[in-house]
Amino acid sequence: MICFSLVNFNGSTWPLRTTDSSPVPSPLPPKYLPPKYRTMPSRLFKCIPFLHPKPHPFPLSHLTTMSTKTKTRLRGVVFDMDGTLTVPVIDFSSMYKAVLGETEYRRIRQENPSGIDILHLIESWSPDEQRKANEIILDFERLGRERLQIMPGAAELCGFLDSKKIRRGLITRNVKEAVDLYHQRFEIVFSPALSREFRPYKPDPAPLLHICSTWDVQPNEVMMVGDSLKDDVACGKRAGAFTCLLDEKGRYGSADFTELDLEPDFKNDYASQGVLCHTFQSSPWKSLSDSAAQDKLSLQTDAEFGGLWATRLKISERSSVSSGVFC
């Protein structure tokens, strides 16, 4: 089990959970928390590990040997959208049944208990069959957009990342219209934001590697966050990034998913600040003060968001900060 730590007021740190059997200190009283965190939703409070410490059901693999003084640089976090940044509203089981038919759905579901990859499945169909299947999928996704809701805690987490100058990206197998609606409705911009129009899509590592290349960072300086073991975690692992699995309902504890043989680096009911505080340190971005770098980023945001949200993206020079416990 990895050692958790917090920053004391005098700059020192103390462990909240260690590899030995020493008792875990009580959670910090609210009066010692920054004012903005005292009023955070109770649901977000409950998912911050250092406030409610509990054993991780998944091993933390290569992170288990890290000490509080050896922090890995975290320069970017890439999110899945449906079920991660948004409340799950798409009835995927009904969608699959509508596309495949009840009998075929049951057969494929029995052969693949961990889930059905409908997008890859229909690629082998005839053009006419693909057209009909895509129409059904688009209808379900359109209904999902009508009921689009932000995931509780997502805005607070994005604000936390912004305060640490950590980049935010997005990879989804949903369509671009859903991504644009998220940006417009909640005014939280992710860049790059790759929808399924980008090929190949998850679980292929290509979209995540594309984001790393755009940011000019290494995959091991990035975390992939999502609620799908076979899509999000697989994508992150194949790219060489850190992975965080959101499993609020505990569905990945069943035997159906043992065949995937995938272990996320972190598992939590939401990717709160506490997850990032475990092992990562704040790492400043390279200076974007030169005009060439600024022009490149401006062109990229204009192309992705049609100029609508480019004005909201503030490009500023990142000055270096002293490394320490990232919390």
Tab-separated table of N, CA and C in Angstrom, residues 177-310:
chain	number	residue	atom	x	y	z
A	177	GLU	N	-20.608	16.415	-31.528
A	177	GLU	CA	-21.712	17.252	-31.051
A	177	GLU	C	-21.852	17.174	-29.537
A	178	ALA	N	-21.613	15.993	-28.964
A	178	ALA	CA	-21.714	15.833	-27.514
A	178	ALA	C	-20.601	16.598	-26.805
A	179	VAL	N	-19.401	16.562	-27.363
A	179	VAL	CA	-18.274	17.289	-26.774
A	179	VAL	C	-18.526	18.797	-26.838
A	180	ASP	N	-18.974	19.278	-27.989
A	180	ASP	CA	-19.259	20.710	-28.137
A	180	ASP	C	-20.336	21.163	-27.154
A	181	LEU	N	-21.366	20.332	-26.970
A	181	LEU	CA	-22.437	20.681	-26.038
A	181	LEU	C	-21.911	20.760	-24.612
A	182	TYR	N	-21.027	19.841	-24.241
A	182	TYR	CA	-20.443	19.859	-22.896
A	182	TYR	C	-19.678	21.171	-22.680
A	183	HIS	N	-18.850	21.535	-23.648
A	183	HIS	CA	-18.083	22.781	-23.531
A	183	HIS	C	-19.005	23.992	-23.400
A	184	GLN	N	-20.051	24.033	-24.184
A	184	GLN	CA	-20.943	25.187	-24.195
A	184	GLN	C	-21.802	25.257	-22.937
A	185	ARG	N	-22.342	24.123	-22.520
A	185	ARG	CA	-23.282	24.125	-21.399
A	185	ARG	C	-22.590	24.365	-20.068
A	186	PHE	N	-21.424	23.766	-19.874
A	186	PHE	CA	-20.776	23.841	-18.562
A	186	PHE	C	-19.577	24.779	-18.549
A	187	GLU	N	-19.188	25.308	-19.706
A	187	GLU	CA	-18.094	26.266	-19.822
A	187	GLU	C	-16.810	25.732	-19.199
A	188	ILE	N	-16.560	24.457	-19.413
A	188	ILE	CA	-15.305	23.824	-19.006
A	188	ILE	C	-14.692	23.236	-20.269
A	189	VAL	N	-13.563	23.773	-20.677
A	189	VAL	CA	-12.974	23.413	-21.962
A	189	VAL	C	-11.831	22.424	-21.776
A	190	PHE	N	-11.824	21.397	-22.600
A	190	PHE	CA	-10.740	20.418	-22.634
A	190	PHE	C	-10.056	20.526	-23.995
A	191	SER	N	-8.732	20.511	-23.975
A	191	SER	CA	-8.002	20.635	-25.230
A	191	SER	C	-6.696	19.840	-25.162
A	192	PRO	N	-6.514	18.936	-26.132
A	192	PRO	CA	-7.427	18.541	-27.199
A	192	PRO	C	-8.629	17.762	-26.649
A	193	ALA	N	-9.714	17.811	-27.402
A	193	ALA	CA	-10.911	17.033	-27.086
A	193	ALA	C	-11.227	16.171	-28.298
A	194	LEU	N	-10.963	14.871	-28.182
A	194	LEU	CA	-11.077	13.959	-29.319
A	194	LEU	C	-12.336	13.113	-29.200
A	195	SER	N	-13.185	13.184	-30.198
A	195	SER	CA	-14.393	12.364	-30.261
A	195	SER	C	-14.122	11.157	-31.151
A	196	ARG	N	-15.156	10.380	-31.451
A	196	ARG	CA	-14.915	9.170	-32.230
A	196	ARG	C	-14.640	9.450	-33.709
A	197	GLU	N	-14.754	10.714	-34.098
A	197	GLU	CA	-14.326	11.071	-35.446
A	197	GLU	C	-12.816	10.919	-35.606
A	198	PHE	N	-12.095	10.931	-34.479
A	198	PHE	CA	-10.656	10.658	-34.504
A	198	PHE	C	-10.465	9.144	-34.529
A	199	ARG	N	-9.772	8.646	-35.513
A	199	ARG	CA	-9.537	7.202	-35.645
A	199	ARG	C	-8.052	6.913	-35.539
A	200	PRO	N	-7.696	5.746	-34.979
A	200	PRO	CA	-8.578	4.797	-34.301
A	200	PRO	C	-8.949	5.309	-32.912
A	201	TYR	N	-10.104	4.869	-32.406
A	201	TYR	CA	-10.556	5.338	-31.107
A	201	TYR	C	-10.205	4.326	-30.016
A	202	LYS	N	-10.483	4.717	-28.768
A	202	LYS	CA	-10.207	3.822	-27.632
A	202	LYS	C	-10.838	2.451	-27.876
A	203	PRO	N	-10.160	1.376	-27.428
A	203	PRO	CA	-9.002	1.300	-26.535
A	203	PRO	C	-7.642	1.425	-27.217
A	204	ASP	N	-7.614	1.703	-28.506
A	204	ASP	CA	-6.339	1.954	-29.172
A	204	ASP	C	-5.652	3.143	-28.493
A	205	PRO	N	-4.346	3.084	-28.275
A	205	PRO	CA	-3.650	4.180	-27.589
A	205	PRO	C	-3.445	5.418	-28.449
A	206	ALA	N	-3.782	5.348	-29.743
A	206	ALA	CA	-3.490	6.453	-30.664
A	206	ALA	C	-4.022	7.808	-30.199
A	207	PRO	N	-5.285	7.918	-29.739
A	207	PRO	CA	-5.759	9.249	-29.318
A	207	PRO	C	-5.001	9.805	-28.124
A	208	LEU	N	-4.650	8.954	-27.172
A	208	LEU	CA	-3.903	9.423	-26.008
A	208	LEU	C	-2.486	9.826	-26.402
A	209	LEU	N	-1.862	9.051	-27.280
A	209	LEU	CA	-0.526	9.403	-27.754
A	209	LEU	C	-0.562	10.700	-28.559
A	210	HIS	N	-1.647	10.919	-29.277
A	210	HIS	CA	-1.803	12.168	-30.024
A	210	HIS	C	-1.855	13.362	-29.071
A	211	ILE	N	-2.580	13.218	-27.976
A	211	ILE	CA	-2.661	14.303	-26.998
A	211	ILE	C	-1.299	14.553	-26.359
A	212	CYS	N	-0.594	13.485	-26.009
A	212	CYS	CA	0.748	13.641	-25.431
A	212	CYS	C	1.670	14.374	-26.396
A	213	SER	N	1.579	14.028	-27.672
A	213	SER	CA	2.399	14.696	-28.684
A	213	SER	C	2.025	16.169	-28.810
A	214	THR	N	0.728	16.459	-28.765
A	214	THR	CA	0.266	17.849	-28.849
A	214	THR	C	0.767	18.659	-27.666
A	215	TRP	N	0.754	18.054	-26.484
A	215	TRP	CA	1.229	18.730	-25.283
A	215	TRP	C	2.748	18.732	-25.164
A	216	ASP	N	3.423	17.914	-25.980
A	216	ASP	CA	4.876	17.761	-25.912
A	216	ASP	C	5.305	17.218	-24.546
A	217	VAL	N	4.625	16.154	-24.121
A	217	VAL	CA	4.962	15.486	-22.866
A	217	VAL	C	5.078	13.993	-23.122
A	218	GLN	N	5.675	13.290	-22.179
A	218	GLN	CA	5.776	11.840	-22.252
A	218	GLN	C	4.501	11.206	-21.689
A	219	PRO	N	4.100	10.029	-22.188
A	219	PRO	CA	2.901	9.368	-21.657
A	219	PRO	C	2.969	9.110	-20.160
A	220	ASN	N	4.181	8.851	-19.627
A	220	ASN	CA	4.280	8.575	-18.193
A	220	ASN	C	4.201	9.840	-17.340
A	221	GLU	N	3.904	10.973	-17.972
A	221	GLU	CA	3.637	12.211	-17.244
A	221	GLU	C	2.154	12.588	-17.317
A	222	VAL	N	1.350	11.623	-17.770
A	222	VAL	CA	-0.075	11.868	-18.003
A	222	VAL	C	-0.897	10.781	-17.320
A	223	MET	N	-2.096	11.125	-16.866
A	223	MET	CA	-3.020	10.149	-16.305
A	223	MET	C	-4.282	10.081	-17.164
A	224	MET	N	-4.715	8.850	-17.465
A	224	MET	CA	-5.979	8.621	-18.175
A	224	MET	C	-7.031	8.242	-17.155
A	225	VAL	N	-8.147	8.955	-17.136
A	225	VAL	CA	-9.207	8.747	-16.156
A	225	VAL	C	-10.492	8.359	-16.875
A	226	GLY	N	-11.113	7.269	-16.454
A	226	GLY	CA	-12.366	6.866	-17.073
A	226	GLY	C	-13.064	5.782	-16.288
A	227	ASP	N	-14.288	5.458	-16.712
A	227	ASP	CA	-15.092	4.468	-15.999
A	227	ASP	C	-15.133	3.126	-16.718
A	228	SER	N	-14.320	2.947	-17.756
A	228	SER	CA	-14.309	1.690	-18.505
A	228	SER	C	-12.942	1.032	-18.416
A	229	LEU	N	-12.935	-0.199	-17.909
A	229	LEU	CA	-11.688	-0.945	-17.810
A	229	LEU	C	-11.168	-1.315	-19.191
A	230	LYS	N	-12.080	-1.759	-20.064
A	230	LYS	CA	-11.650	-2.254	-21.373
A	230	LYS	C	-11.374	-1.144	-22.377
A	231	ASP	N	-11.871	0.066	-22.132
A	231	ASP	CA	-11.621	1.184	-23.046
A	231	ASP	C	-10.607	2.166	-22.475
A	232	ASP	N	-10.926	2.764	-21.321
A	232	ASP	CA	-10.100	3.835	-20.771
A	232	ASP	C	-8.801	3.320	-20.165
A	233	VAL	N	-8.909	2.315	-19.300
A	233	VAL	CA	-7.705	1.767	-18.677
A	233	VAL	C	-6.825	1.090	-19.718
A	234	ALA	N	-7.438	0.344	-20.629
A	234	ALA	CA	-6.662	-0.315	-21.682
A	234	ALA	C	-5.941	0.709	-22.550
A	235	CYS	N	-6.619	1.788	-22.895
A	235	CYS	CA	-6.001	2.849	-23.690
A	235	CYS	C	-4.806	3.450	-22.962
A	236	GLY	N	-4.992	3.772	-21.676
A	236	GLY	CA	-3.908	4.356	-20.905
A	236	GLY	C	-2.729	3.426	-20.744
A	237	LYS	N	-3.007	2.160	-20.455
A	237	LYS	CA	-1.936	1.183	-20.273
A	237	LYS	C	-1.131	1.001	-21.556
A	238	ARG	N	-1.827	0.890	-22.670
A	238	ARG	CA	-1.143	0.672	-23.947
A	238	ARG	C	-0.295	1.872	-24.347
A	239	ALA	N	-0.711	3.056	-23.906
A	239	ALA	CA	0.055	4.255	-24.228
A	239	ALA	C	1.224	4.463	-23.274
A	240	GLY	N	1.194	3.800	-22.110
A	240	GLY	CA	2.246	3.974	-21.120
A	240	GLY	C	1.952	5.066	-20.115
A	241	ALA	N	0.671	5.427	-19.965
A	241	ALA	CA	0.271	6.473	-19.028
A	241	ALA	C	-0.207	5.863	-17.715
A	242	PHE	N	-0.340	6.701	-16.685
A	242	PHE	CA	-1.000	6.281	-15.459
A	242	PHE	C	-2.497	6.175	-15.735
A	243	THR	N	-3.179	5.334	-14.978
A	243	THR	CA	-4.606	5.130	-15.202
A	243	THR	C	-5.370	5.202	-13.891
A	244	CYS	N	-6.571	5.774	-13.965
A	244	CYS	CA	-7.469	5.837	-12.815
A	244	CYS	C	-8.834	5.342	-13.262
A	245	LEU	N	-9.329	4.291	-12.626
A	245	LEU	CA	-10.632	3.718	-12.952
A	245	LEU	C	-11.678	4.236	-11.976
A	246	LEU	N	-12.736	4.816	-12.501
A	246	LEU	CA	-13.852	5.261	-11.679
A	246	LEU	C	-14.872	4.141	-11.621
A	247	ASP	N	-15.107	3.635	-10.429
A	247	ASP	CA	-15.993	2.476	-10.275
A	247	ASP	C	-16.908	2.715	-9.094
A	248	GLU	N	-17.804	3.670	-9.250
A	248	GLU	CA	-18.667	4.089	-8.144
A	248	GLU	C	-19.577	2.971	-7.661
A	249	LYS	N	-20.039	2.114	-8.567
A	249	LYS	CA	-20.978	1.058	-8.197
A	249	LYS	C	-20.293	-0.273	-7.928
A	250	GLY	N	-18.987	-0.329	-8.034
A	250	GLY	CA	-18.258	-1.555	-7.744
A	250	GLY	C	-18.477	-2.675	-8.737
A	251	ARG	N	-18.840	-2.348	-9.963
A	251	ARG	CA	-19.140	-3.407	-10.939
A	251	ARG	C	-17.902	-4.158	-11.387
A	252	TYR	N	-16.723	-3.544	-11.269
A	252	TYR	CA	-15.517	-4.227	-11.730
A	252	TYR	C	-14.960	-5.205	-10.699
A	253	GLY	N	-15.670	-5.374	-9.603
A	253	GLY	CA	-15.247	-6.376	-8.642
A	253	GLY	C	-15.753	-7.764	-8.972
A	254	SER	N	-16.625	-7.885	-9.991
A	254	SER	CA	-17.204	-9.179	-10.348
A	254	SER	C	-16.237	-9.992	-11.192
A	255	ALA	N	-16.543	-11.293	-11.293
A	255	ALA	CA	-15.685	-12.204	-12.054
A	255	ALA	C	-15.764	-11.971	-13.556
A	256	ASP	N	-16.758	-11.200	-14.015
A	256	ASP	CA	-16.913	-10.962	-15.450
A	256	ASP	C	-15.713	-10.252	-16.057
A	257	PHE	N	-14.962	-9.545	-15.220
A	257	PHE	CA	-13.892	-8.714	-15.762
A	257	PHE	C	-12.499	-9.281	-15.505
A	258	THR	N	-12.419	-10.477	-14.936
A	258	THR	CA	-11.113	-11.074	-14.679
A	258	THR	C	-10.384	-11.415	-15.964
A	259	GLU	N	-11.125	-11.658	-17.042
A	259	GLU	CA	-10.511	-12.023	-18.313
A	259	GLU	C	-9.698	-10.884	-18.919
A	260	LEU	N	-10.002	-9.650	-18.530
A	260	LEU	CA	-9.311	-8.510	-19.124
A	260	LEU	C	-7.883	-8.375	-18.623
A	261	ASP	N	-7.607	-8.884	-17.431
A	261	ASP	CA	-6.260	-8.851	-16.871
A	261	ASP	C	-5.675	-7.437	-16.912
A	262	LEU	N	-6.467	-6.468	-16.498
A	262	LEU	CA	-6.029	-5.078	-16.462
A	262	LEU	C	-6.161	-4.548	-15.045
A	263	GLU	N	-5.126	-3.917	-14.561
A	263	GLU	CA	-5.155	-3.337	-13.229
A	263	GLU	C	-4.849	-1.850	-13.329
A	264	PRO	N	-5.801	-1.000	-12.999
A	264	PRO	CA	-5.518	0.442	-13.024
A	264	PRO	C	-4.549	0.811	-11.912
A	265	ASP	N	-3.834	1.899	-12.100
A	265	ASP	CA	-2.926	2.366	-11.049
A	265	ASP	C	-3.701	2.897	-9.856
A	266	PHE	N	-4.878	3.437	-10.120
A	266	PHE	CA	-5.743	3.940	-9.057
A	266	PHE	C	-7.174	3.504	-9.330
A	267	LYS	N	-7.923	3.332	-8.275
A	267	LYS	CA	-9.341	3.009	-8.398
A	267	LYS	C	-10.075	3.827	-7.350
A	268	ASN	N	-11.082	4.557	-7.779
A	268	ASN	CA	-11.773	5.454	-6.863
A	268	ASN	C	-13.192	5.678	-7.363
A	269	ASP	N	-14.049	6.245	-6.493
A	269	ASP	CA	-15.402	6.532	-6.946
A	269	ASP	C	-15.490	7.896	-7.613
A	270	TYR	N	-14.441	8.694	-7.536
A	270	TYR	CA	-14.288	9.850	-8.405
A	270	TYR	C	-12.837	10.287	-8.360
A	271	ALA	N	-12.366	10.846	-9.481
A	271	ALA	CA	-10.957	11.252	-9.573
A	271	ALA	C	-10.755	12.572	-8.849
A	272	SER	N	-10.815	12.523	-7.540
A	272	SER	CA	-10.725	13.732	-6.740
A	272	SER	C	-9.280	14.177	-6.587
A	273	GLN	N	-9.108	15.332	-5.930
A	273	GLN	CA	-7.768	15.818	-5.663
A	273	GLN	C	-6.937	14.790	-4.925
A	274	GLY	N	-7.600	14.023	-4.028
A	274	GLY	CA	-6.869	13.067	-3.210
A	274	GLY	C	-6.120	12.043	-4.017
A	275	VAL	N	-6.696	11.598	-5.138
A	275	VAL	CA	-6.007	10.640	-5.995
A	275	VAL	C	-4.709	11.231	-6.494
A	276	LEU	N	-4.749	12.484	-6.922
A	276	LEU	CA	-3.574	13.121	-7.477
A	276	LEU	C	-2.547	13.448	-6.407
A	277	CYS	N	-2.999	13.611	-5.169
A	277	CYS	CA	-2.077	13.936	-4.081
A	277	CYS	C	-1.211	12.751	-3.681
A	278	HIS	N	-1.613	11.536	-4.040
A	278	HIS	CA	-0.916	10.349	-3.567
A	278	HIS	C	0.560	10.356	-3.928
A	279	THR	N	0.843	10.520	-5.212
A	279	THR	CA	2.209	10.270	-5.669
A	279	THR	C	2.757	11.304	-6.621
A	280	PHE	N	1.966	12.299	-6.973
A	280	PHE	CA	2.404	13.210	-8.018
A	280	PHE	C	2.818	14.555	-7.463
A	281	GLN	N	3.746	15.183	-8.160
A	281	GLN	CA	4.142	16.532	-7.808
A	281	GLN	C	3.741	17.477	-8.924
A	282	SER	N	3.527	18.722	-8.552
A	282	SER	CA	3.198	19.727	-9.553
A	282	SER	C	4.400	19.941	-10.438
A	283	SER	N	4.171	19.963	-11.735
A	283	SER	CA	5.267	20.167	-12.677
A	283	SER	C	4.882	21.260	-13.653
A	284	PRO	N	5.619	22.378	-13.657
A	284	PRO	CA	5.238	23.497	-14.511
A	284	PRO	C	5.431	23.185	-15.977
A	285	TRP	N	4.674	23.880	-16.800
A	285	TRP	CA	4.799	23.722	-18.243
A	285	TRP	C	5.944	24.559	-18.762
A	286	LYS	N	6.473	24.113	-19.883
A	286	LYS	CA	7.495	24.901	-20.561
A	286	LYS	C	6.896	26.246	-20.963
A	287	SER	N	7.759	27.223	-21.051
A	287	SER	CA	7.277	28.551	-21.406
A	287	SER	C	6.607	28.555	-22.771
A	288	LEU	N	5.445	29.182	-22.836
A	288	LEU	CA	4.747	29.355	-24.106
A	288	LEU	C	4.840	30.811	-24.557
A	289	SER	N	5.886	31.496	-24.067
A	289	SER	CA	5.977	32.917	-24.345
A	289	SER	C	6.378	33.208	-25.780
A	290	ASP	N	7.106	32.277	-26.422
A	290	ASP	CA	7.512	32.568	-27.790
A	290	ASP	C	6.305	32.501	-28.715
A	291	SER	N	6.302	33.355	-29.717
A	291	SER	CA	5.131	33.515	-30.580
A	291	SER	C	4.802	32.255	-31.350
A	292	ALA	N	5.819	31.471	-31.730
A	292	ALA	CA	5.565	30.262	-32.513
A	292	ALA	C	4.730	29.275	-31.725
A	293	ALA	N	5.069	29.084	-30.439
A	293	ALA	CA	4.319	28.147	-29.608
A	293	ALA	C	2.897	28.639	-29.396
A	294	GLN	N	2.735	29.939	-29.193
A	294	GLN	CA	1.397	30.479	-28.991
A	294	GLN	C	0.551	30.356	-30.251
A	295	ASP	N	1.156	30.631	-31.401
A	295	ASP	CA	0.416	30.514	-32.656
A	295	ASP	C	-0.033	29.084	-32.891
A	296	LYS	N	0.850	28.119	-32.568
A	296	LYS	CA	0.520	26.708	-32.772
A	296	LYS	C	-0.670	26.308	-31.924
A	297	LEU	N	-0.672	26.730	-30.642
A	297	LEU	CA	-1.771	26.371	-29.753
A	297	LEU	C	-3.056	27.078	-30.172
A	298	SER	N	-2.948	28.339	-30.603
A	298	SER	CA	-4.133	29.075	-31.025
A	298	SER	C	-4.776	28.433	-32.238
A	299	LEU	N	-3.959	28.014	-33.194
A	299	LEU	CA	-4.492	27.357	-34.381
A	299	LEU	C	-5.189	26.062	-34.016
A	300	GLN	N	-4.601	25.339	-33.070
A	300	GLN	CA	-5.177	24.058	-32.667
A	300	GLN	C	-6.543	24.260	-32.021
A	301	THR	N	-6.647	25.223	-31.112
A	301	THR	CA	-7.924	25.435	-30.430
A	301	THR	C	-8.968	25.973	-31.393
A	302	ASP	N	-8.560	26.823	-32.332
A	302	ASP	CA	-9.507	27.334	-33.321
A	302	ASP	C	-10.067	26.208	-34.171
A	303	ALA	N	-9.195	25.265	-34.547
A	303	ALA	CA	-9.641	24.165	-35.395
A	303	ALA	C	-10.586	23.247	-34.645
A	304	GLU	N	-10.315	23.028	-33.363
A	304	GLU	CA	-11.111	22.068	-32.604
A	304	GLU	C	-12.457	22.643	-32.173
A	305	PHE	N	-12.486	23.907	-31.833
A	305	PHE	CA	-13.708	24.483	-31.286
A	305	PHE	C	-14.315	25.558	-32.185
A	306	GLY	N	-13.842	25.640	-33.428
A	306	GLY	CA	-14.417	26.595	-34.361
A	306	GLY	C	-14.284	28.037	-33.912
A	307	GLY	N	-13.308	28.317	-33.066
A	307	GLY	CA	-13.084	29.679	-32.603
A	307	GLY	C	-14.016	30.095	-31.485
A	308	LEU	N	-15.062	29.288	-31.215
A	308	LEU	CA	-16.062	29.671	-30.221
A	308	LEU	C	-15.464	29.765	-28.832
A	309	TRP	N	-14.611	28.777	-28.514
A	309	TRP	CA	-14.062	28.723	-27.163
A	309	TRP	C	-12.596	29.110	-27.113
A	310	ALA	N	-12.005	29.410	-28.258
A	310	ALA	CA	-10.579	29.740	-28.269
A	310	ALA	C	-10.283	30.963	-27.411
